[in-house]
CSV table of C-alpha atoms and ligand atoms in Angstrom, one decimal:
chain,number,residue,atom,x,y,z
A,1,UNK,CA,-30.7,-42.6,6.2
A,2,UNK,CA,-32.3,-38.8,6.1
A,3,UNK,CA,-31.3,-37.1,3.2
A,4,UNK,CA,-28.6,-34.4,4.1
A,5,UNK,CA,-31.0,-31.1,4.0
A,6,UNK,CA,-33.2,-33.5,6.9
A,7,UNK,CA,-30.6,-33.7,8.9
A,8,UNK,CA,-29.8,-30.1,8.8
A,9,UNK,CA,-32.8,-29.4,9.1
A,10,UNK,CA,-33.9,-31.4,11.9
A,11,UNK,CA,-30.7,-30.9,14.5
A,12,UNK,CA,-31.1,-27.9,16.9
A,13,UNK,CA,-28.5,-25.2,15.9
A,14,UNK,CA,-26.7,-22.0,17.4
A,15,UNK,CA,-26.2,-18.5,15.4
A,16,UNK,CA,-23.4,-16.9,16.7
A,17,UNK,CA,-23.2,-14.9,13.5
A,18,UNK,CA,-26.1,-12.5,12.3
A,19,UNK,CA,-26.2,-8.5,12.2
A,20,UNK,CA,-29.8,-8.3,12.7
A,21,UNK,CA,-29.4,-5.3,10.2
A,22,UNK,CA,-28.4,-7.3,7.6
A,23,UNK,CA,-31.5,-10.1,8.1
A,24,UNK,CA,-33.5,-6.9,6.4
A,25,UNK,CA,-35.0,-8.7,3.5
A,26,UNK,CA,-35.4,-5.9,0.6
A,27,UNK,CA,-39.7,-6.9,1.3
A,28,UNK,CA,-39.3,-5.5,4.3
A,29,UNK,CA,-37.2,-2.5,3.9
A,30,UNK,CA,-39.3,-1.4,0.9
A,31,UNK,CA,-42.5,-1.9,3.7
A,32,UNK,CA,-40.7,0.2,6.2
A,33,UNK,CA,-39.5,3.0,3.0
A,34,UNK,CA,-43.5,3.5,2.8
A,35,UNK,CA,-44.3,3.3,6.5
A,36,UNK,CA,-41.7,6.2,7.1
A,37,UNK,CA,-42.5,7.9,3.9
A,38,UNK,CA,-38.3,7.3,2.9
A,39,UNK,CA,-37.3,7.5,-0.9
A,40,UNK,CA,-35.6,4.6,-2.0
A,41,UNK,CA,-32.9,4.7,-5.1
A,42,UNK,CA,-34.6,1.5,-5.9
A,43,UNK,CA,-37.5,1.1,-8.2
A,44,UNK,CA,-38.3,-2.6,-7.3
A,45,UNK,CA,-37.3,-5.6,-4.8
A,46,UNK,CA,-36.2,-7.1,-8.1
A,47,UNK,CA,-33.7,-4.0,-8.6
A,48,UNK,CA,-32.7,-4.0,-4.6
A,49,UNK,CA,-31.5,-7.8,-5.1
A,50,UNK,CA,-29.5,-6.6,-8.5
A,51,UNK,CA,-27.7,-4.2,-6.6
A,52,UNK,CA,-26.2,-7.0,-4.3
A,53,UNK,CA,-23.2,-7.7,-6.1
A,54,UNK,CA,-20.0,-7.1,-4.0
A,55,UNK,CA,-16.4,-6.6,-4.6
A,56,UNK,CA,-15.4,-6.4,-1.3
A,57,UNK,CA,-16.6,-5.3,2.2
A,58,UNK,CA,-16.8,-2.0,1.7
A,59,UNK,CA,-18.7,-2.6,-1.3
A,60,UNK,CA,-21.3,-4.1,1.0
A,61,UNK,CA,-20.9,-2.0,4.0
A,62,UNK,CA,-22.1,1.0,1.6
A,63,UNK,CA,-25.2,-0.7,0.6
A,64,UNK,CA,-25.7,-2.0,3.8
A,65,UNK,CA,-25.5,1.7,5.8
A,66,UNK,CA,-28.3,2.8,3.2
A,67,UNK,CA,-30.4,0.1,3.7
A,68,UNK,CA,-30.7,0.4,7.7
A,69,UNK,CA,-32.0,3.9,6.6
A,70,UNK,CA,-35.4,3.0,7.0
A,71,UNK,CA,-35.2,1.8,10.4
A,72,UNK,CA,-36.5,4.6,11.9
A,73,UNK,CA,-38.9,3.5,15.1
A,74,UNK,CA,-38.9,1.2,17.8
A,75,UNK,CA,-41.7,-0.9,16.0
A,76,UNK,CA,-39.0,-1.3,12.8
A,77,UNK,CA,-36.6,-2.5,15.1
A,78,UNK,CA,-39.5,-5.3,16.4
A,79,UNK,CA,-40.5,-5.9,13.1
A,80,UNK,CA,-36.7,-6.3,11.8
A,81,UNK,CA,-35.8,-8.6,14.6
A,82,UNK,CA,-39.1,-10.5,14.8
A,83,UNK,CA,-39.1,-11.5,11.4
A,84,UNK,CA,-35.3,-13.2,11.6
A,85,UNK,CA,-36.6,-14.8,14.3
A,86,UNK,CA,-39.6,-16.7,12.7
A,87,UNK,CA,-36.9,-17.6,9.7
A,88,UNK,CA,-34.5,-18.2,12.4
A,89,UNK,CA,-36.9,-21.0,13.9
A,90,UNK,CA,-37.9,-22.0,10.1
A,91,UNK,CA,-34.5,-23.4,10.4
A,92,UNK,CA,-34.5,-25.2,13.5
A,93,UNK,CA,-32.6,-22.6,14.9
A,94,UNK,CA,-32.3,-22.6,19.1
A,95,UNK,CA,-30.1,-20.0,20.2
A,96,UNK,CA,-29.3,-16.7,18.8
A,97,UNK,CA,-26.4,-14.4,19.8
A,98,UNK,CA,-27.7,-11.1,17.5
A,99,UNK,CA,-25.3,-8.5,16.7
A,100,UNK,CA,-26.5,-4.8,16.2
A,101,UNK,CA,-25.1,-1.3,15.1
A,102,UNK,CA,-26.1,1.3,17.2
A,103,UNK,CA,-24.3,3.9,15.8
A,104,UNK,CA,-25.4,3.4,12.1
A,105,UNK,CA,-28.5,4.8,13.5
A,106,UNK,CA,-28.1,7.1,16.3
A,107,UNK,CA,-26.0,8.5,13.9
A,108,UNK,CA,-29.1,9.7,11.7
A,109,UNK,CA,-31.1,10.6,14.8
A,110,UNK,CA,-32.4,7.8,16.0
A,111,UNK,CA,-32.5,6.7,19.8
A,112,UNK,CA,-30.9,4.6,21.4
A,113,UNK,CA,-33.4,3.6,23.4
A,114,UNK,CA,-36.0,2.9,20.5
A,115,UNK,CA,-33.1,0.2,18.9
A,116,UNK,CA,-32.8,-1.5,22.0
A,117,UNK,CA,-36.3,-1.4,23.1
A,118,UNK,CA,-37.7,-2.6,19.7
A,119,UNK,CA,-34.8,-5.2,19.7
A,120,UNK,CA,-35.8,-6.7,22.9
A,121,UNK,CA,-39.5,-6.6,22.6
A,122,UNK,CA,-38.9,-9.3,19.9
A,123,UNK,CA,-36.5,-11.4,21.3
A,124,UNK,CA,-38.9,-11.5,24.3
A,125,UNK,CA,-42.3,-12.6,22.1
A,126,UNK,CA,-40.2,-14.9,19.8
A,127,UNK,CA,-39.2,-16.8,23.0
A,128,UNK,CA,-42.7,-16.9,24.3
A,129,UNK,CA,-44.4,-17.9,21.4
A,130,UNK,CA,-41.8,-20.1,19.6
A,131,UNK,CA,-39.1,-20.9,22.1
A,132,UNK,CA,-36.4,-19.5,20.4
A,133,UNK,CA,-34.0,-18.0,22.7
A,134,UNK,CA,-31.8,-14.6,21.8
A,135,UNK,CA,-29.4,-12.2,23.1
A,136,UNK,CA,-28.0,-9.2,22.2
A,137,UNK,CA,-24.2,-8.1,21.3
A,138,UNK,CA,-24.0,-4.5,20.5
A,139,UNK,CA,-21.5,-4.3,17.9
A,140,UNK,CA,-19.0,-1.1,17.4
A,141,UNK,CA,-18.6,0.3,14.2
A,142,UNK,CA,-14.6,0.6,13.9
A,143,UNK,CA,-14.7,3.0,11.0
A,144,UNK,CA,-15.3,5.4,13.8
A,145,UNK,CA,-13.3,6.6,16.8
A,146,UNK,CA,-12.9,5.1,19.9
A,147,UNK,CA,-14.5,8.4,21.8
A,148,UNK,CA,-17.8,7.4,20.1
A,149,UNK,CA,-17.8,3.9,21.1
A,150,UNK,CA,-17.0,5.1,24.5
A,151,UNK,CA,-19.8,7.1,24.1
A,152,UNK,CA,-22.3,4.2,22.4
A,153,UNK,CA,-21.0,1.9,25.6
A,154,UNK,CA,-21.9,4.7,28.2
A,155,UNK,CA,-26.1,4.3,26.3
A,156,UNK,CA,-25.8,0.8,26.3
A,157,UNK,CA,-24.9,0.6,30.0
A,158,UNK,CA,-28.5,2.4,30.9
A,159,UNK,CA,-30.0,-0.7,29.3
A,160,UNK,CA,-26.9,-3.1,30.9
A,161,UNK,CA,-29.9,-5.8,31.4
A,162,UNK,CA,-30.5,-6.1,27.6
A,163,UNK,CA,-27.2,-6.5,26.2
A,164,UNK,CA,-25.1,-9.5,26.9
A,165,UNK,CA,-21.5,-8.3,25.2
A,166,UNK,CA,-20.1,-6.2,22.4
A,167,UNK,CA,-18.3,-6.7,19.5
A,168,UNK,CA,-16.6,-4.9,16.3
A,169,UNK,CA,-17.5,-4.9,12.8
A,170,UNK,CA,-17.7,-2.2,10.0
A,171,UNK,CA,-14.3,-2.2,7.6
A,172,UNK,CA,-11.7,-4.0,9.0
A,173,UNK,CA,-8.8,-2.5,6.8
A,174,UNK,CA,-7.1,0.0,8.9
A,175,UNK,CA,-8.9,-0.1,11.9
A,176,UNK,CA,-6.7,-2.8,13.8
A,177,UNK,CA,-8.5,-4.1,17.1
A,178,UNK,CA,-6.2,-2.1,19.0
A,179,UNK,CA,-8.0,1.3,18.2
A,180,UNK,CA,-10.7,0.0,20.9
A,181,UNK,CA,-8.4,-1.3,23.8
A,182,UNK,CA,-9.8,1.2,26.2
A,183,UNK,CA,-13.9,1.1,25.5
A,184,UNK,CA,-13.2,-2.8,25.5
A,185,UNK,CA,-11.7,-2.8,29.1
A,186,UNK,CA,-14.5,-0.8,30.2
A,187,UNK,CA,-17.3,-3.3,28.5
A,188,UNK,CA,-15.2,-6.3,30.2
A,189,UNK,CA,-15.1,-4.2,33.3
A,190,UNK,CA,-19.6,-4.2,33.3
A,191,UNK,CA,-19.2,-7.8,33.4
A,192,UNK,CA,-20.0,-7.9,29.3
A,193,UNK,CA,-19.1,-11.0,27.0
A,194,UNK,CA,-16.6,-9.2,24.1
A,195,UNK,CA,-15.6,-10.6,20.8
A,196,UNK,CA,-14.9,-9.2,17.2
A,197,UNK,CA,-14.6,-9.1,13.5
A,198,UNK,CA,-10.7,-10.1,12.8
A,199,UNK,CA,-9.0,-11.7,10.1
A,200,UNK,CA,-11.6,-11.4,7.4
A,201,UNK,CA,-10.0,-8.8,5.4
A,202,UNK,CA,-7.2,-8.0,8.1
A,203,UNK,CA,-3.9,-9.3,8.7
A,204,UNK,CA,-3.4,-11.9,11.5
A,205,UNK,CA,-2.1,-9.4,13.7
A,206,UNK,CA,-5.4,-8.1,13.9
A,207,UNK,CA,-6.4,-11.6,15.6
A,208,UNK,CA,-3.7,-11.3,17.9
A,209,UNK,CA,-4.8,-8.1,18.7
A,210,UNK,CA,-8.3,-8.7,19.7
A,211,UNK,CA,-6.6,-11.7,21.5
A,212,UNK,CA,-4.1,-9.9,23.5
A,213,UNK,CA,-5.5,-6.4,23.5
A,214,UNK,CA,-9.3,-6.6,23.8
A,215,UNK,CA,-9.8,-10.0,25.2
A,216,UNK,CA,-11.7,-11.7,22.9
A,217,UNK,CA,-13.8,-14.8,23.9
A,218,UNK,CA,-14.7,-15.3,20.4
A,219,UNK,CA,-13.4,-14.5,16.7
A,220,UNK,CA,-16.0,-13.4,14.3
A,221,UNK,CA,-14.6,-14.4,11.0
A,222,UNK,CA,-10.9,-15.7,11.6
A,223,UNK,CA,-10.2,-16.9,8.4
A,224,UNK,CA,-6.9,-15.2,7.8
A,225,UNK,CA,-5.0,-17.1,11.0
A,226,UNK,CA,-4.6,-19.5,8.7
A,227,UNK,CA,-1.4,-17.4,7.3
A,228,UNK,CA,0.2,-17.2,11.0
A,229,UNK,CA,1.0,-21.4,12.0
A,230,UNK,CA,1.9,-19.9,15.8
A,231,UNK,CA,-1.9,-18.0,16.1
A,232,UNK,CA,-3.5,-20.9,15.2
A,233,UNK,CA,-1.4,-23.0,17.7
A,234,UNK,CA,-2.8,-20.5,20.3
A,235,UNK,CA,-6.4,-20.5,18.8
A,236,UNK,CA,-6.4,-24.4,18.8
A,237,UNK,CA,-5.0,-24.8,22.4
A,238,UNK,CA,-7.8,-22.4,23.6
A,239,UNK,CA,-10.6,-23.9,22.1
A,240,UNK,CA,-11.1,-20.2,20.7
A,241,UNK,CA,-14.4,-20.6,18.7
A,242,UNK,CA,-14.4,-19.2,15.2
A,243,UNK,CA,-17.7,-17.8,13.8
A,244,UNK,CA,-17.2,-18.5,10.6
A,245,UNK,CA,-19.9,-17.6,7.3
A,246,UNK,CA,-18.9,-18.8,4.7
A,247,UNK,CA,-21.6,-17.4,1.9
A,248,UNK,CA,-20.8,-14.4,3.7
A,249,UNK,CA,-17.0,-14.7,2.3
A,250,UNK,CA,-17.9,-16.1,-1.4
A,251,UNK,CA,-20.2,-13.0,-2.1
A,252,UNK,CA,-17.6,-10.6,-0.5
A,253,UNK,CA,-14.9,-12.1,-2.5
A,254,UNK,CA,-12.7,-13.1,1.1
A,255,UNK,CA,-12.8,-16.3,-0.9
A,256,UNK,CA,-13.1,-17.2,-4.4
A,257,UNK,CA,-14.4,-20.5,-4.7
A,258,UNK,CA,-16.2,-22.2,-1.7
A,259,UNK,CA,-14.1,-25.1,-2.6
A,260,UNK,CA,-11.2,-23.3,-1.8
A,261,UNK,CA,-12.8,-21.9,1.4
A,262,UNK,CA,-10.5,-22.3,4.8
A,263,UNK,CA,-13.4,-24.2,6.9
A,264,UNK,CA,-11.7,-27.7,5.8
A,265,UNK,CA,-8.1,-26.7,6.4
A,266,UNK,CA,-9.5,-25.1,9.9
A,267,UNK,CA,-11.2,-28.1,11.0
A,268,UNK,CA,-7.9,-30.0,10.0
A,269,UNK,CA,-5.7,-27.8,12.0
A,270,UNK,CA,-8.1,-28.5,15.4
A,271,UNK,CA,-9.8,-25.1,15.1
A,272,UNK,CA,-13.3,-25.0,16.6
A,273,UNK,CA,-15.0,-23.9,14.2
A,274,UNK,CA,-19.1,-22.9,13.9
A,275,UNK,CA,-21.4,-22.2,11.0
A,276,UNK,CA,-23.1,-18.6,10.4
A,277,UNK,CA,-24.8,-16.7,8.1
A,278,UNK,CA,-23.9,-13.1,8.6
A,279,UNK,CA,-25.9,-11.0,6.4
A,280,UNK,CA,-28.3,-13.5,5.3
A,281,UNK,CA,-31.0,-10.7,3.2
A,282,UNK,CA,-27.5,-9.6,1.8
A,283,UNK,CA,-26.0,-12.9,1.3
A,284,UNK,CA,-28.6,-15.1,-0.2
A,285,UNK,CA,-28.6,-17.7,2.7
A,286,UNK,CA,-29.9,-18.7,5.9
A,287,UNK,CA,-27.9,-20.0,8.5
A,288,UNK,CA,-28.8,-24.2,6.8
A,289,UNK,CA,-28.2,-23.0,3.4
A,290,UNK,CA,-24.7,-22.1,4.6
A,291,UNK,CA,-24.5,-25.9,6.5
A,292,UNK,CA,-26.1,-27.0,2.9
A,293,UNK,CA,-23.3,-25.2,1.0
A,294,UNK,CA,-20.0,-26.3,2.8
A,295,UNK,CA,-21.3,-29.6,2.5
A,296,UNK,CA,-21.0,-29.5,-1.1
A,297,UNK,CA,-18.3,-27.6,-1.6
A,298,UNK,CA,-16.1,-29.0,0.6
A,299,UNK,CA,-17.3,-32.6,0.5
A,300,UNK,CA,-17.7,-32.4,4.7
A,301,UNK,CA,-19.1,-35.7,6.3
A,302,UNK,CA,-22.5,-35.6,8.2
A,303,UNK,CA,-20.3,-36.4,11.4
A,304,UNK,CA,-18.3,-33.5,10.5
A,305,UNK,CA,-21.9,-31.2,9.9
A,306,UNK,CA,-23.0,-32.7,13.7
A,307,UNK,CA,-19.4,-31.7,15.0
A,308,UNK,CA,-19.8,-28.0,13.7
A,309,UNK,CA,-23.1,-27.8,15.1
A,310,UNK,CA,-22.2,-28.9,18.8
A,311,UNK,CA,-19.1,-26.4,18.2
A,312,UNK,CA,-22.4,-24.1,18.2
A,313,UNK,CA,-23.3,-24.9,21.7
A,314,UNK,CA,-20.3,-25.2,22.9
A,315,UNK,CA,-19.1,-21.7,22.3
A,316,UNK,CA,-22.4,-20.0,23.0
A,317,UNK,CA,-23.7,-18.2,25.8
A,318,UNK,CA,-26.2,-20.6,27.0
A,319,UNK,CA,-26.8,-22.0,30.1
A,320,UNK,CA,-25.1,-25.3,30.6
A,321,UNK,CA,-28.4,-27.1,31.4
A,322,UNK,CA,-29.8,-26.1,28.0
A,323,UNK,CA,-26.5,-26.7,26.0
A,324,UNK,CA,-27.0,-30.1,27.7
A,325,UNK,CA,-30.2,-30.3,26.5
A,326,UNK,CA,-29.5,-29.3,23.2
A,327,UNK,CA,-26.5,-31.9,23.2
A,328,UNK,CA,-29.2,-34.7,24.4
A,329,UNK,CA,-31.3,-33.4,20.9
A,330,UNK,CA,-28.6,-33.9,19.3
A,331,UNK,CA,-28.2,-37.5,19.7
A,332,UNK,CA,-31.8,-38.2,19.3
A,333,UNK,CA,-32.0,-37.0,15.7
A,334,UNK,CA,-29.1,-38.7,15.0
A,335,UNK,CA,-30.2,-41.9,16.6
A,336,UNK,CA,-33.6,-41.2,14.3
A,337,UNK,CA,-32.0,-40.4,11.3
A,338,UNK,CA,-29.8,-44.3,10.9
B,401,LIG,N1,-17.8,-7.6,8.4
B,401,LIG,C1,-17.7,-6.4,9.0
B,401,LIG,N2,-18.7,-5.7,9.3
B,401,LIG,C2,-20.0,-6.1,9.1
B,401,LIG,C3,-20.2,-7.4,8.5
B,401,LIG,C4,-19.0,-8.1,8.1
B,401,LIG,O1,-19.1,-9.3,7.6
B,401,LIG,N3,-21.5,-7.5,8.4
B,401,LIG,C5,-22.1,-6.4,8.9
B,401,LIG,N4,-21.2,-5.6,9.3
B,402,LIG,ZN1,-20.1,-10.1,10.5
């Protein structure tokens, strides 16, 4: 029998998870500081990495805004993106749903245009030359109004071919899904895939919101429906995926102990539930470190690890032929690894 970390390893996964933003690796963004002649308040990648110790989101967020600073030209956006990718495949990762901020740089000046472009450039090579497939979900940053996500949407619909949804992220306290109800009828209106951040700091009624009132497809996060026994009857009966991350949660203290985190009592309730990374730069894992790390902590079964993982698939964007495929992988690593 293949030792655990083989098996992860080895089995084709999904990322449903990542902000490409927070895949910047403090190597890279002290590369990029010189390229773009940018001052960093950091004297070393050593004192970057000591700076990542979070109370809370917002704690994060604020180090995370300032470190997207030195994303500056389309070729940063390539490099940024590129990069994840290689890791992504160092993991035996398939399929890639990437979220992105526009506005956390538009915001300092940057174009839209040079986000996107660089974006897609390296989704397009990384397929090419490794085969790892990725799409974009432009992500809305709900500290903000709703009049400037209407006016990120109207960008993002000049590059409609590009993008395949959008999403919500940014602090969660305060900002209830239903702030965005109109900018997410339009994106559903152009035919885009829409999810969102709920339930990671909010209240349940945040989930229900971005059930009801945006029309989710997907809940990034989810782990405080546990509180509400009716939502996660409803999330249950509609095989709503979950994209859960749970290093993610330990270092922003939405959990305390990963022994104590919700995936097990999720998975118990009938929840479909997927593994993610997040933030990995931020986080201190990769999307199999997280697999590697619920494992542990929550003493999950290698059929339980296979089940999250076709969870993957099956709440992804791919084609049905390839999440066949993928399926078909599946059971051949698992057939090699008795
Ligand atoms: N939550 C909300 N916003 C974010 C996150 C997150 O975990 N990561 C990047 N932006
Ligand atoms: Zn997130």
């Amino acid at each position: 029998m293949q030792n655990i970390d083989t098996l992860i390893k080895r089995l084709p996964k999904c990322e449903l998870h990542i902000h490409i933003e927070g895949s910047l690796e403090p190597e890279l963004m002290f590369a990029l500081a010189r390229r773009n002649n940018i001052r960093l308040p950091y004297e070393s990648v050593d004192a970057v990495r000591r700076a990542y110790r979070f109370r809370n989101l917002q704690d994060f967020l604020d180090i995370y805004y300032q470190g997207m600073s030195v994303l500056i030209t389309e070729q940063d956006f390539y490099d940024l993106a590129f990069t994840y990718l290689q890791r992504a495949r160092a993991d035996n990762v398939r399929h890639v749903e990437m979220f992105f901020d526009p506005q956390g740089h538009t915001a300092r000046g940057v174009a839209f245009a040079a986000v996107v472009n660089g974006l897609s450039r390296a989704i397009a090579d990384a397929g090419r030359e490794f085969g790892v497939e990725a799409s974009l979900i432009m992500c809305f940053l709900r500290h903000l109004d709703e009049a400037d996500a209407e006016k990120t949407l109207d960008s993002a619909l000049a590059f409609r071919d590009k993008i395949v949804g959008v999403g919500l992220d940014s602090s969660e306290a305060g900002n209830p899904p239903s702030k965005f109800k109109h900018v997410f009828a339009r994106a559903r209106d152009a035919g885009l895939f829409v999810t969102a951040h709920a339930g990671e700091e909010g209240p349940p009624s945040y989930v229900w919101e971005a059930l009801d009132v945006l029309g989710v497809r997907r809940i990034d996060h989810g782990n405080r429906s546990l509180e509400d026994a009716a939502l996660v009857g409803r999330l249950a009966r509609e095989k709503m995926a979950l994209t859960v991350c749970p290093l993610s949660n330990l270092r922003l203290r939405v959990v305390d102990d990963l022994r104590r985190h919700p995936l097990r009592r999720m998975m118990d309730k009938g929840l479909v539930v997927t593994v993610n990374s997040d933030d990995p730069a931020y986080f201190g894992g990769y999307v199999n470190d997280n697999y590697r790390a619920v494992f542990d902590a929550l003493s999950l079964t290698r059929e339980e690890i296979v089940a999250i993982v076709r969870n993957g698939f099956a709440a992804s964007l791919m084609t049905a032929q390839a999440n066949a495929d993928a399926l078909a992988e599946i059971e051949r690593v698992l057939a090699e690894s008795k």
